Structures are given as structure tokens and as C-alpha cells.
Coordinates of C-alpha atoms and ligand atoms in Angstrom, one line a residue:
M247 CA 27.6 28.3 -74.9
G248 CA 30.9 27.3 -73.3
A249 CA 31.0 24.9 -70.4
E250 CA 31.8 27.7 -68.0
S251 CA 28.8 29.9 -68.9
Y252 CA 26.5 26.8 -69.1
F253 CA 27.7 26.0 -65.5
Q254 CA 27.0 29.6 -64.5
K255 CA 23.5 29.5 -66.0
L256 CA 22.6 26.4 -63.9
V257 CA 24.0 28.1 -60.8
D258 CA 21.9 31.2 -61.6
D259 CA 18.8 29.1 -62.1
L260 CA 19.4 27.4 -58.8
A261 CA 19.8 30.8 -57.1
A262 CA 16.6 32.1 -58.7
V263 CA 14.6 29.1 -57.5
R264 CA 16.2 29.2 -54.1
S265 CA 15.4 32.9 -53.6
T266 CA 11.6 32.3 -54.3
V267 CA 11.7 29.3 -51.9
V268 CA 13.3 31.4 -49.2
A269 CA 10.9 34.4 -49.8
G270 CA 7.8 32.3 -49.8
D271 CA 4.4 33.4 -51.1
P272 CA 4.0 37.1 -50.3
R273 CA 0.3 36.8 -49.5
A274 CA 0.8 33.8 -47.2
T275 CA 3.7 35.8 -45.6
E276 CA 1.3 38.7 -45.0
R277 CA -1.3 36.4 -43.5
Q278 CA 1.4 34.9 -41.2
R279 CA 2.3 38.4 -40.0
S280 CA -1.3 39.3 -39.5
L281 CA -1.6 36.3 -37.1
G282 CA 1.2 38.0 -35.1
K283 CA 3.7 35.3 -36.1
L284 CA 7.3 35.4 -37.5
T285 CA 8.1 33.5 -40.7
V286 CA 9.9 30.3 -40.5
R287 CA 13.3 31.6 -41.5
E288 CA 13.1 34.6 -39.2
R289 CA 12.5 32.1 -36.4
I290 CA 15.5 30.0 -37.4
D291 CA 17.7 33.2 -37.6
L292 CA 16.6 34.1 -34.0
L293 CA 17.4 30.6 -32.8
L294 CA 20.8 30.1 -34.3
D295 CA 24.1 32.0 -34.3
K296 CA 24.3 34.5 -37.1
D297 CA 24.7 33.0 -40.6
S298 CA 25.2 29.5 -39.2
F299 CA 22.1 27.8 -40.7
H300 CA 22.7 25.2 -43.4
E301 CA 19.5 24.0 -45.0
I302 CA 18.9 20.7 -46.6
G303 CA 15.8 19.5 -48.4
S304 CA 14.8 22.9 -49.6
F305 CA 14.0 21.5 -53.1
R306 CA 11.9 18.6 -51.7
R307 CA 8.3 18.4 -53.0
H308 CA 5.5 15.9 -52.3
R309 CA 4.5 13.3 -54.9
S310 CA 0.9 12.8 -53.7
V311 CA -2.1 12.8 -55.9
G312 CA -5.8 13.4 -55.2
F313 CA -8.0 16.3 -54.1
G314 CA -6.0 18.5 -56.5
I315 CA -2.9 18.4 -54.3
E316 CA -1.0 17.1 -57.4
N317 CA -1.3 20.6 -58.8
K318 CA 0.2 22.3 -55.8
R319 CA 3.8 21.1 -55.1
P320 CA 5.7 23.9 -53.3
H321 CA 9.3 23.4 -52.5
T322 CA 10.3 22.5 -48.9
D323 CA 6.9 20.8 -48.5
G324 CA 6.1 23.0 -45.6
V325 CA 9.1 22.3 -43.3
V326 CA 12.5 23.9 -43.2
T327 CA 15.3 21.5 -42.0
G328 CA 19.0 21.8 -41.4
W329 CA 21.6 22.5 -38.8
G330 CA 23.4 25.5 -37.3
R331 CA 25.1 26.6 -34.2
V332 CA 24.0 28.0 -30.8
Y333 CA 26.8 29.7 -28.9
G334 CA 29.1 27.9 -31.3
R335 CA 27.7 24.4 -30.7
K336 CA 26.0 22.3 -33.3
V337 CA 22.2 22.0 -33.2
F338 CA 19.8 20.3 -35.7
V339 CA 16.5 22.1 -36.5
Y340 CA 13.2 21.5 -38.2
A341 CA 10.6 24.2 -38.5
H342 CA 7.1 24.1 -39.9
D343 CA 6.2 26.7 -42.5
F344 CA 2.6 27.5 -41.8
R345 CA 2.4 29.4 -45.1
I346 CA 2.5 26.0 -47.0
F347 CA -0.5 23.7 -46.5
G348 CA -0.8 25.3 -43.0
G349 CA 2.4 23.6 -42.1
S350 CA 0.6 20.3 -42.2
L351 CA 2.6 17.1 -42.3
G352 CA 2.6 14.9 -45.4
E353 CA 4.9 12.0 -46.3
A354 CA 7.7 14.2 -47.8
H355 CA 7.5 16.6 -44.9
A356 CA 7.7 13.8 -42.4
E357 CA 10.7 12.2 -44.1
K358 CA 12.6 15.5 -43.9
I359 CA 11.9 15.8 -40.2
Q360 CA 12.9 12.1 -39.7
K361 CA 16.1 12.7 -41.6
I362 CA 17.1 15.6 -39.3
M363 CA 16.3 13.5 -36.2
D364 CA 18.4 10.7 -37.5
L365 CA 21.3 13.0 -38.3
A366 CA 21.1 14.6 -34.8
Y367 CA 20.9 11.2 -33.1
E368 CA 23.9 9.9 -35.0
A369 CA 26.0 13.1 -34.7
G370 CA 25.1 13.4 -31.0
A371 CA 23.7 16.9 -31.1
P372 CA 20.4 18.4 -29.8
V373 CA 17.4 18.7 -32.0
V374 CA 15.0 21.7 -31.8
G375 CA 11.6 21.6 -33.5
L376 CA 9.8 24.8 -34.2
N377 CA 6.1 23.8 -34.4
D378 CA 3.5 25.8 -36.3
G379 CA 1.4 23.3 -38.3
A380 CA -2.1 22.0 -38.8
G381 CA -1.2 18.3 -38.0
A382 CA -1.7 15.4 -40.4
R383 CA -2.1 16.6 -44.0
I384 CA -5.6 15.6 -44.8
Q385 CA -5.0 14.9 -48.5
E386 CA -2.2 12.4 -47.7
G387 CA -4.3 10.2 -45.4
V388 CA -2.6 7.3 -43.7
G389 CA 0.8 8.3 -45.2
A390 CA 0.6 11.4 -43.1
L391 CA -0.4 9.5 -40.0
A392 CA 2.5 7.0 -40.5
G393 CA 4.8 10.0 -40.9
Y394 CA 4.0 11.0 -37.3
G395 CA 4.6 7.4 -36.2
G396 CA 8.1 7.6 -37.6
I397 CA 8.7 10.8 -35.7
F398 CA 7.3 9.5 -32.4
S399 CA 9.5 6.4 -32.6
R400 CA 12.6 8.5 -33.3
N401 CA 11.6 10.8 -30.3
V402 CA 11.7 7.8 -28.1
R403 CA 14.9 6.4 -29.5
A404 CA 16.6 9.7 -29.0
S405 CA 15.2 10.2 -25.5
G406 CA 18.1 10.4 -23.0
V407 CA 20.6 10.3 -25.8
I408 CA 20.4 13.9 -27.2
P409 CA 18.4 16.8 -25.8
Q410 CA 15.1 17.3 -27.7
I411 CA 13.4 20.7 -27.4
S412 CA 9.9 21.5 -28.8
V413 CA 9.0 25.2 -29.4
I414 CA 5.3 25.7 -30.1
L415 CA 4.7 28.8 -32.2
G416 CA 1.3 28.0 -33.8
P417 CA -1.3 25.3 -33.7
C418 CA -0.2 21.8 -32.6
A419 CA -3.3 19.7 -32.6
G420 CA -4.4 16.1 -32.5
G421 CA -1.8 13.4 -32.4
A422 CA 0.8 15.9 -33.5
A423 CA 0.9 17.1 -29.9
Y424 CA 2.4 13.8 -28.8
S425 CA 5.8 14.5 -30.4
P426 CA 6.5 17.6 -28.2
A427 CA 5.2 15.6 -25.2
L428 CA 7.8 12.9 -25.9
T429 CA 10.6 15.6 -25.9
D430 CA 12.5 17.0 -22.9
F431 CA 11.2 20.6 -22.9
V432 CA 8.2 22.4 -24.4
F433 CA 8.3 26.1 -24.9
M434 CA 5.1 28.1 -25.9
V435 CA 4.3 31.7 -26.8
R436 CA 1.1 33.3 -25.5
G437 CA -1.5 34.2 -28.1
I438 CA -0.1 32.3 -31.0
A439 CA 0.6 28.7 -29.7
Q440 CA -2.1 26.2 -28.9
M441 CA -1.8 22.5 -28.2
F442 CA -4.8 20.1 -27.8
V443 CA -5.8 16.6 -28.8
T444 CA -9.3 17.8 -29.7
G445 CA -10.1 21.4 -30.5
P446 CA -12.9 23.6 -29.2
D447 CA -15.4 22.5 -31.9
V448 CA -15.0 18.8 -30.9
V449 CA -15.1 19.8 -27.2
R450 CA -18.4 21.6 -27.8
A451 CA -19.9 18.7 -29.8
V452 CA -19.0 16.1 -27.2
T453 CA -19.3 17.9 -23.9
G454 CA -21.3 21.0 -24.7
E455 CA -18.5 23.1 -23.2
E456 CA -17.7 26.5 -24.7
I457 CA -14.0 27.3 -24.6
T458 CA -11.6 29.3 -26.7
Q459 CA -8.5 27.7 -28.2
E460 CA -6.3 29.8 -25.9
E461 CA -8.2 28.7 -22.8
L462 CA -8.2 25.1 -23.9
G463 CA -4.6 24.8 -24.9
G464 CA -2.7 28.1 -24.8
A465 CA 0.7 28.8 -23.3
D466 CA -0.7 29.8 -19.8
T467 CA -3.0 26.8 -19.7
H468 CA -0.2 24.4 -20.4
S469 CA 2.5 26.1 -18.3
S470 CA 0.4 26.5 -15.2
V471 CA -2.5 24.0 -15.3
S472 CA -1.6 20.9 -17.3
G473 CA 2.2 21.0 -17.0
V474 CA 2.5 20.1 -20.7
A475 CA 4.6 23.2 -21.3
H476 CA 7.7 24.0 -19.2
F477 CA 8.0 27.6 -20.3
A478 CA 5.6 30.4 -21.6
Y479 CA 6.5 33.7 -23.2
D480 CA 4.9 36.9 -24.4
N481 CA 6.7 36.9 -27.7
E482 CA 8.8 34.7 -30.0
H483 CA 12.0 36.7 -29.5
A484 CA 12.0 36.1 -25.7
C485 CA 11.1 32.5 -26.2
L486 CA 13.9 31.7 -28.7
T487 CA 16.4 33.6 -26.6
D488 CA 15.6 31.3 -23.7
V489 CA 15.8 28.2 -25.9
R490 CA 19.4 29.3 -26.7
Y491 CA 20.1 29.8 -23.0
L492 CA 18.8 26.4 -22.1
L493 CA 20.9 24.8 -24.8
S494 CA 24.0 26.6 -23.4
L495 CA 23.4 24.7 -20.1
L496 CA 23.1 21.2 -21.7
P497 CA 25.6 18.7 -23.0
S498 CA 25.2 17.9 -26.7
N499 CA 24.5 14.2 -25.8
N500 CA 24.5 11.7 -23.0
R501 CA 28.2 10.9 -23.4
E502 CA 29.3 14.5 -22.7
L503 CA 29.3 16.7 -19.6
P504 CA 27.4 20.0 -19.7
P505 CA 29.6 22.9 -20.8
H506 CA 31.7 24.4 -18.1
L507 CA 31.7 28.2 -17.9
P508 CA 34.5 29.9 -15.9
T509 CA 33.1 32.3 -13.3
D510 CA 34.4 35.2 -11.2
D511 CA 32.1 34.2 -8.4
P512 CA 34.5 32.8 -5.8
P513 CA 33.8 29.1 -4.9
D514 CA 34.3 29.9 -1.2
R515 CA 32.0 33.0 -1.2
P516 CA 29.9 32.9 2.0
C517 CA 26.1 32.9 1.5
T518 CA 25.6 36.0 3.5
R519 CA 21.8 36.4 2.8
I520 CA 20.6 32.9 3.9
S521 CA 20.4 33.8 7.6
S522 CA 18.1 36.8 6.9
I523 CA 16.0 34.9 4.3
V524 CA 15.2 31.8 6.2
P525 CA 13.1 32.2 9.4
P526 CA 14.2 29.8 12.2
D527 CA 10.5 29.0 12.9
P528 CA 9.8 26.0 10.6
A529 CA 6.2 27.1 10.1
K530 CA 7.2 30.5 8.7
P531 CA 7.6 30.7 4.8
Y532 CA 10.3 32.2 2.7
D533 CA 11.1 32.1 -1.0
V534 CA 13.5 29.3 -1.6
R535 CA 14.5 30.9 -4.9
D536 CA 16.3 33.6 -2.8
V537 CA 18.3 30.8 -1.1
I538 CA 19.2 29.3 -4.5
A539 CA 20.3 32.7 -5.8
D540 CA 22.5 33.1 -2.7
I541 CA 24.2 29.8 -3.4
V542 CA 24.7 29.5 -7.2
D543 CA 27.1 31.3 -9.5
E544 CA 26.2 35.0 -10.0
G545 CA 22.8 34.3 -8.4
D546 CA 21.7 33.1 -11.8
F547 CA 19.4 30.1 -12.3
F548 CA 17.0 28.9 -15.0
E549 CA 13.7 27.7 -13.6
V550 CA 11.8 24.9 -15.3
H551 CA 8.0 24.7 -14.9
E552 CA 8.0 27.9 -12.9
A553 CA 4.2 28.3 -13.0
W554 CA 3.2 24.6 -12.5
A555 CA 3.5 22.9 -9.1
P556 CA 5.2 25.9 -7.6
N557 CA 5.5 24.1 -4.3
I558 CA 8.7 22.6 -5.7
V559 CA 11.3 24.5 -7.6
C560 CA 13.4 22.8 -10.3
A561 CA 16.2 24.8 -11.8
L562 CA 19.4 24.6 -13.8
A563 CA 22.2 26.6 -12.4
R564 CA 26.0 26.6 -12.2
L565 CA 28.3 26.0 -9.2
D566 CA 31.9 27.0 -9.8
G567 CA 31.0 27.0 -13.5
H568 CA 29.6 23.4 -13.5
V569 CA 26.0 22.9 -14.4
V570 CA 23.8 21.4 -11.6
G571 CA 20.1 20.6 -11.4
V572 CA 18.6 22.1 -8.2
V573 CA 15.4 20.6 -6.7
A574 CA 14.0 22.6 -3.7
N575 CA 10.9 22.6 -1.7
Q576 CA 9.2 26.0 -1.9
P577 CA 7.7 27.1 1.5
T578 CA 5.8 30.0 -0.1
H579 CA 3.4 27.6 -1.9
L580 CA 1.4 25.0 0.1
A581 CA 4.2 25.2 2.7
G582 CA 6.4 23.2 0.3
V583 CA 4.4 20.0 0.6
L584 CA 4.9 17.2 -1.9
D585 CA 1.7 16.6 -3.9
I586 CA 0.9 14.8 -7.1
H587 CA 2.1 17.6 -9.5
A588 CA 5.2 18.4 -7.5
S589 CA 6.2 14.8 -7.5
E590 CA 5.7 14.5 -11.2
K591 CA 7.5 17.7 -11.9
A592 CA 10.5 16.9 -9.9
A593 CA 10.6 13.2 -11.0
R594 CA 10.9 14.2 -14.7
F595 CA 13.5 16.9 -13.9
V596 CA 15.6 14.4 -11.9
Q597 CA 15.3 11.9 -14.7
F598 CA 16.4 14.5 -17.3
C599 CA 19.4 15.6 -15.2
D600 CA 20.4 12.0 -14.6
A601 CA 20.2 11.2 -18.3
F602 CA 22.4 14.1 -19.3
N603 CA 25.1 13.9 -16.6
I604 CA 23.9 16.9 -14.6
P605 CA 24.6 16.5 -10.9
L606 CA 21.7 17.0 -8.5
V607 CA 21.5 19.4 -5.5
T608 CA 18.4 18.9 -3.4
L609 CA 17.5 21.6 -0.9
V610 CA 15.0 20.2 1.7
D611 CA 12.4 22.0 3.7
V612 CA 9.4 19.7 3.5
P613 CA 6.4 19.1 5.9
G614 CA 5.5 15.8 4.2
F615 CA 3.1 14.6 1.5
M616 CA -0.2 16.4 1.0
P617 CA -3.0 14.7 2.9
G618 CA -6.6 14.5 1.6
T619 CA -9.0 12.5 -0.5
A620 CA -8.2 14.4 -3.7
Q621 CA -4.6 13.4 -3.4
E622 CA -5.2 9.8 -2.4
H623 CA -7.8 9.2 -5.0
G624 CA -5.7 11.0 -7.6
G625 CA -3.0 8.5 -7.0
I626 CA -0.4 10.3 -4.8
I627 CA 1.0 6.9 -4.0
R628 CA 2.0 6.1 -7.6
H629 CA 2.9 9.7 -8.5
G630 CA 5.0 10.1 -5.3
A631 CA 6.6 6.8 -6.3
K632 CA 7.8 8.4 -9.6
L633 CA 9.9 10.9 -7.6
L634 CA 11.3 8.1 -5.4
Y635 CA 12.0 6.0 -8.5
S636 CA 13.8 8.8 -10.3
Y637 CA 16.1 9.6 -7.4
C638 CA 16.8 5.9 -6.6
N639 CA 17.7 5.4 -10.3
A640 CA 19.9 8.4 -10.6
T641 CA 23.6 7.7 -10.9
V642 CA 24.9 11.3 -11.3
P643 CA 26.5 12.9 -8.2
R644 CA 23.8 13.7 -5.7
V645 CA 24.1 16.1 -2.7
Q646 CA 21.3 16.8 -0.3
V647 CA 21.1 19.8 2.0
V648 CA 18.5 19.7 4.8
M649 CA 17.7 23.3 5.5
R650 CA 14.9 23.1 8.1
K651 CA 12.1 20.6 8.6
S652 CA 12.2 17.3 6.8
Y653 CA 9.5 15.0 7.9
G654 CA 8.4 11.5 7.2
G655 CA 8.4 9.8 3.8
A656 CA 9.0 13.1 2.2
H657 CA 12.4 13.3 4.0
I658 CA 13.4 10.0 2.5
V659 CA 12.1 10.9 -1.0
M660 CA 13.9 14.2 -1.1
D661 CA 17.2 12.4 -1.9
S662 CA 18.2 11.1 1.5
L663 CA 21.3 9.0 2.0
S664 CA 19.1 6.0 2.4
I665 CA 17.9 6.2 -1.2
G666 CA 21.4 6.7 -2.6
S667 CA 22.4 10.4 -2.2
D668 CA 26.2 10.6 -2.1
I669 CA 26.5 13.4 0.5
S670 CA 23.9 14.7 2.9
L671 CA 24.6 18.1 4.5
A672 CA 22.3 19.8 7.1
W673 CA 22.1 23.2 8.6
P674 CA 21.8 23.5 12.4
T675 CA 18.2 24.5 11.8
N676 CA 17.4 21.0 10.6
E677 CA 14.4 19.1 12.0
I678 CA 14.5 15.5 10.6
A679 CA 11.8 13.3 12.1
V680 CA 8.9 11.0 11.3
M681 CA 6.6 14.0 11.9
G682 CA 6.4 17.4 13.6
A683 CA 6.6 17.5 17.4
E684 CA 3.0 18.3 18.1
G685 CA 1.6 15.5 15.9
A686 CA 4.2 13.0 17.3
A687 CA 3.4 13.8 21.0
N688 CA -0.3 13.5 20.4
V689 CA 0.1 10.1 18.8
V690 CA 2.7 8.5 21.1
F691 CA 1.5 10.0 24.4
R692 CA -2.2 10.2 23.6
K693 CA -3.2 8.0 26.6
E694 CA -0.8 9.6 29.0
I695 CA -2.0 13.1 28.0
A696 CA -5.6 12.1 28.3
A697 CA -5.2 10.6 31.8
A698 CA -3.2 13.6 33.1
E699 CA -4.7 16.1 35.6
D700 CA -3.3 18.9 33.5
P701 CA -3.3 17.5 29.9
D702 CA -2.0 20.7 28.4
A703 CA 1.0 20.8 30.7
V704 CA 1.8 17.1 29.9
R705 CA 1.4 17.7 26.2
A706 CA 3.8 20.7 26.3
R707 CA 6.3 18.7 28.3
K708 CA 6.1 15.7 25.8
I709 CA 6.5 18.0 22.8
A710 CA 9.5 19.6 24.4
Q711 CA 11.0 16.2 25.2
Y712 CA 10.4 15.0 21.6
R713 CA 12.0 18.1 20.2
E714 CA 15.0 17.7 22.5
E715 CA 15.5 14.0 21.9
L716 CA 14.2 13.1 18.5
M717 CA 14.3 16.4 16.6
H718 CA 17.6 17.8 17.9
P719 CA 19.6 19.1 15.0
H720 CA 22.5 16.7 15.8
Y721 CA 20.3 13.7 16.0
A722 CA 20.5 12.5 12.4
A723 CA 24.2 13.4 12.1
E724 CA 25.1 11.5 15.2
R725 CA 23.5 8.4 13.7
G726 CA 25.0 8.8 10.2
F727 CA 21.8 9.8 8.4
V728 CA 23.5 13.1 7.6
D729 CA 27.2 13.3 6.7
E730 CA 28.0 16.7 8.1
L731 CA 26.4 19.7 9.8
I732 CA 27.4 23.0 8.2
D733 CA 27.0 26.7 8.8
P734 CA 24.3 27.8 6.2
A735 CA 26.7 30.5 5.1
H736 CA 29.1 27.8 3.9
T737 CA 26.5 26.1 1.8
R738 CA 28.0 27.2 -1.6
A739 CA 31.5 26.2 -0.6
A740 CA 30.4 22.9 0.8
L741 CA 28.4 22.0 -2.3
I742 CA 31.2 23.0 -4.6
S743 CA 33.7 20.9 -2.6
A744 CA 31.3 17.9 -2.5
L745 CA 30.5 18.1 -6.2
A746 CA 34.2 18.4 -7.1
A747 CA 34.9 15.3 -4.9
L748 CA 32.2 13.4 -6.7
R749 CA 33.1 14.4 -10.3
G750 CA 33.9 11.3 -12.2
K751 CA 31.6 9.2 -10.1
H752 CA 30.7 5.9 -11.8
A753 CA 27.8 3.8 -10.5
E754 CA 26.8 0.5 -12.1
R755 CA 23.2 -0.5 -12.6
P756 CA 21.9 -4.0 -13.0
D757 CA 21.8 -5.6 -16.4
R758 CA 18.2 -5.4 -17.5
K759 CA 16.2 -4.1 -20.4
H760 CA 14.7 -1.3 -18.4
G761 CA 13.0 -0.8 -15.0
N762 CA 9.2 -0.7 -14.7
Q763 CA 8.9 2.9 -13.7
P764 CA 5.6 3.9 -12.0
T765 CA 3.5 6.0 -14.4
Ligands
HXC806 C1 -4.0 20.0 -45.2 C2 -4.5 22.0 -44.1 C3 -4.8 21.3 -42.9 C4 -4.6 19.9 -42.9 C5 -5.2 23.4 -42.7 N1 -4.8 23.3 -43.9 N2 -5.2 22.2 -42.0 N3 -4.1 21.3 -45.2 N4 -4.2 19.3 -44.0 N5 -4.7 19.2 -41.8 C6 -4.6 24.3 -44.9 C7 -5.9 25.1 -45.2 O1 -6.7 24.4 -46.2 C8 -5.3 26.4 -45.7 O2 -4.9 26.2 -47.0 C9 -4.1 26.6 -44.8 O3 -3.7 25.3 -44.4 C10 -4.3 27.4 -43.6 O4 -5.4 26.9 -42.9 P1 -6.6 27.9 -42.3 O5 -7.6 27.0 -41.8 O6 -6.9 28.9 -43.4 O7 -5.8 28.6 -41.2 P2 -6.4 29.1 -39.8 O8 -7.7 29.7 -39.9 O9 -5.3 29.9 -39.1 O10 -6.6 27.7 -39.0 C11 -5.5 26.9 -38.7 C12 -6.0 25.6 -38.1 C13 -7.1 25.0 -39.0 C14 -6.6 25.9 -36.7 C15 -4.8 24.7 -37.9 O11 -6.6 25.0 -40.3 C16 -7.4 23.6 -38.6 O12 -8.2 23.4 -37.6 N6 -7.0 22.6 -39.4 C17 -7.3 21.2 -39.2 C18 -6.4 20.7 -38.1 C19 -6.6 19.2 -37.9 O13 -7.7 18.8 -37.6 N7 -5.5 18.5 -38.2 C20 -5.5 17.1 -38.1 C21 -5.1 16.8 -36.6 S1 -5.1 15.1 -36.3 P3 -5.0 27.4 -48.1 O14 -4.6 26.7 -49.3 O15 -6.4 27.9 -48.1 O16 -4.0 28.4 -47.6 C22 -3.5 14.8 -36.5 C23 -3.3 13.3 -36.4 C24 -1.9 13.0 -36.0 O17 -2.7 15.5 -36.7 C25 -1.8 11.5 -35.8 C26 -0.6 11.1 -35.2 C27 -0.6 9.6 -34.9

């Protein structure tokens, strides 16, 4: 055999092995489909630009012995790893293959994931994990557990350096769930994805409670009750389409700005709908998402944690083509009050935006912090402090817009000038005060009202006086606590102008290892 044909034979052998690796075991594939799940490479194809995936480690096999595992050494070791492109930009990927050892993680499997994480970190590109695995591979014992440790430490090293996205498309149980929890965003698909530290069997044994996997840790549970997941979808296609969209809004790493997308939406377009959306009476609700849509490019925004803590809205959007993070109180839910979950949700979003050079726009219409024993005993003080801490720590451009009421500590926390916002704008409907007029009059003039012949008349007069003197829409601007009063219709233009002025902002922070953020 000549050198050329020998070479060809080796290449043909390689192709033959690779085609069986790519195809996988037909029976396992059938089972995967019967569970309503796509196969690992179908998922990667949906995530990445066409034909852009480059796999590495496809020939990797474990070297473990015991429990007969030495007789079963499939290629890939149950995880497909490599890189590709999303809208032309580089992304690193790892994806469990549930058809092999239930996607469970052994030493070789873990090393493949760790290598991809190392490459992504060093190349400065996002890493996306498609999770569909049974957790630590039982036959590999502590080696499997240590594999997770190596992944967790890499998650933390990469935190705030490259975007990390976890997509849950199958089981994600036990300690395995902590890797997604350390990443920036968790996507889940209803019916096929479940995350829990202990499954229904253990729950039943320990607490006697009967609960299904889906109720305990399904997509709806985690996206609306626990807040573990940021997004929930009915199918994998919709889910992976949104992962692509999210990536299109993010910089590849913390040294870059998010991608700019030229828009036909004029920067000075008046916000014509705001005046009909927002009732002048501060007690009347409206959907703040309609306001956001009227302000941002093409009315398009991507809401994070839509179903969890809906009393605050966190969304990524574009203004004149530049990505911004929008934080807005939502009057349709609990009157837009700040509670434990809203504080945690917005704190993490602000922290993410700051880490990845995404300017912050804060739309304020807040009655205060939620009163009550449940909130106080649940630790609203330390949870509210998280939001305060995140804003105070943020060095990205920050613009506040006070739309209507903005009372008490909540006014300060919602990115006021006093905690470091760069520009504060307010509509003429603003009511910035320590508290609402009725409450304030009752506290300050309690004795005077009680002693009056006609207490109701005195109370009404005091309320009117308080409104006129301390809640007048010019009050904060006259004293420099607001930089400018604007026509609500000019909000888009004013924000675009302010953010353009702030582009290139550089703020130093003290030299320290890290702050001691409230947890
Ligand atoms: C090795 C495993 C496995 C595991 C499942 N398999 N779990 N192999 N280690 N942990 C294998 C099964 O033997 C089977 O192999 C194949 O994967 C598919 O599993 P099934 O049970 O048939 O599938 P299904 O009925 O769909 O159930 C999936 C499952 C269940 C819900 C994930 O398998 C399960 O509960 N597994 C155990 C999960 C677990 O407790 N993991 C440890 C978590 S603790 P064959 O050859 O028959 O196809 C953890 C610690 C992390 O992860 C610590 C970090 C510090």
C-alpha cells in the first residue's frame, strides 16, 4: 500500500468512527426522543450559526474501572464540547449527551468541560452549557465530585469576565445544580428540565411531602417561585432562539462594549404614548413595560425574570443602537413596591450590567419598601441592602428618570444622585418625598389635627400644604436632587443624549480585594 492510500485509509477509519460517534446509539436516541428531547447535536445546531460548530474531545473516553464501567467506554464520555458562532460572534459550548451514562459527569467528562471553560476565559468569549445530565457519575465516586469542584471554581473565576449561560434541557440534580446557579442566566424548558438539590424521593422520605419532579423543580417553579431560572419556554427551539438573542445583546467579555446595532428609530422620536399610558394619579396603576416600549429602539426589549418578582421589571434594550439595562418599578404588581424578591432580582441585574459595561436606565415610580412581618423577618433589610450595594458599586453610566411617586428609602435606592447616579431626570408628574402626603400630614401634624375643632378640615389643609411645599414637582430639581425636569415625551431623546454624553465614563474604585456585599 502506497503512502497516499495508507493515509487515505486512516482518514477513512477516522471518518467511520466519527460518524458513529455523531450518530450515537440508535436505541438511546429513540429513548431521548420519547422523552420529548432533542439530541445533543441537534441542540448545538439550533444554538449556533449554520455549520459553525468545531468539536474537540470527540474521541475522549474515560479510564475508570469498577462496577463494569471499564467495559463501556463510549467516545465523548457523554459531553460534546467545542466552539462556534452566534450571529457571527465566537461562543464556546458544552452540552451533555443524556444518551451516554445519562449525561452523568465523570472525570474525563469534567475535564472536557473544564477545558472549554478555560479556553472561553482565555479567549474572552461567552460559554454556554446545555445541561441534560444525571449529575455525578456514581461509578467514578469522588473523582466525579472533584470534577464538579473544578467546574464551580472556573464558574466563579469567569464571573464578570465572560458571560456564562446555562440552559437546562433535562435533569440537573444535586450539587450539579450549583454550576448553573453560579452563571449569569439560567434558561429552562417546561416538561423536560428539572433542577433540585434533592429529588422527590428524598423529599418524601425526609418530609413526607408528595411532589412531582416538575412541581418541585420544573421551569415554571424556578422562573416564578424560586427565581433560580431567568427564562422558561415551551420548547427547546424557542429557548435556544432566545439564548442566541441574549448573546446578541452582550459583549464577549468585560473589556468590550455590547454590540452596537444601527437603528432606523430616530433618536429624537417623541414618546407619544406615555401621556396616555401613565395616569396622573400616583395611586392608579399602568404597565411600565408599555412605557419602556415607547422609549427604546423599535419598542423592543428583552425582559429578564419576567415571571419572578414582577413588581420590578429588568430588561435589556437598545437606545440609538446601544444596549442598556432598564430597571423599572411595575405599578401593576403590588403597586411597584420594593420587597425582598424585587430587591434581589434588580440587585443581580444591576451587578450583571455593571460587570459587562451595560449602562443603566432606572425608571422610578415607587411607593416605598413593602411593610410587614413577613418582609422584616425575611430580612428585607439585608436584601434591600443588596440593591443599594449593587447600585452604589456600579461604575457604568447611570441615568435615573423619576416618573411619578418616589418615596422614602426606595427613592434613594432606585439610583438617586445621592448614591452615584450620573444624571437624574424627572417628569413634571414627579412626587419625591419622604412619604406620601396623607401619611406625612398624619405624622407631623398629628397633635394639631387631634386638637382641632374640625380635624378633617385641618388634615385636608395640611395635606394640601405638604403637597404644595414638599412634594411640588420642582422641589427636588430646585435643590439639585434632580438635574433636569423634562417633558415625558422627550424621555427617549433625553436618555440618548445623556448616555452619549456619558459614553467613555471612567470611575475609579478603591484598591481592595473585594467589598463585603450583603448576602
Ligand atoms: C451513572 C447514571 C446516573 C449516575 C443515571 N445513570 N444516573 N449513571 N451515574 N448518576 C444512567 C442509568 O443507569 C441509565 O443507564 C441511564 O443513565 C439513564 O438513566 P435512567 O434512570 O434510565 O433515566 P431516567 O428514568 O430518565 O431518569 C433520569 C434520572 C435518574 C432522573 C437522572 O437516572 C436519576 O435519578 N439518576 C440519579 C441522579 C443522581 O442522584 N445523581 C447524583 C446527584 S448528586 P443505562 O445504561 O441503563 O442507559 C451530584 C453531586 C454533585 O451530582 C456534587 C457536586 C459537588
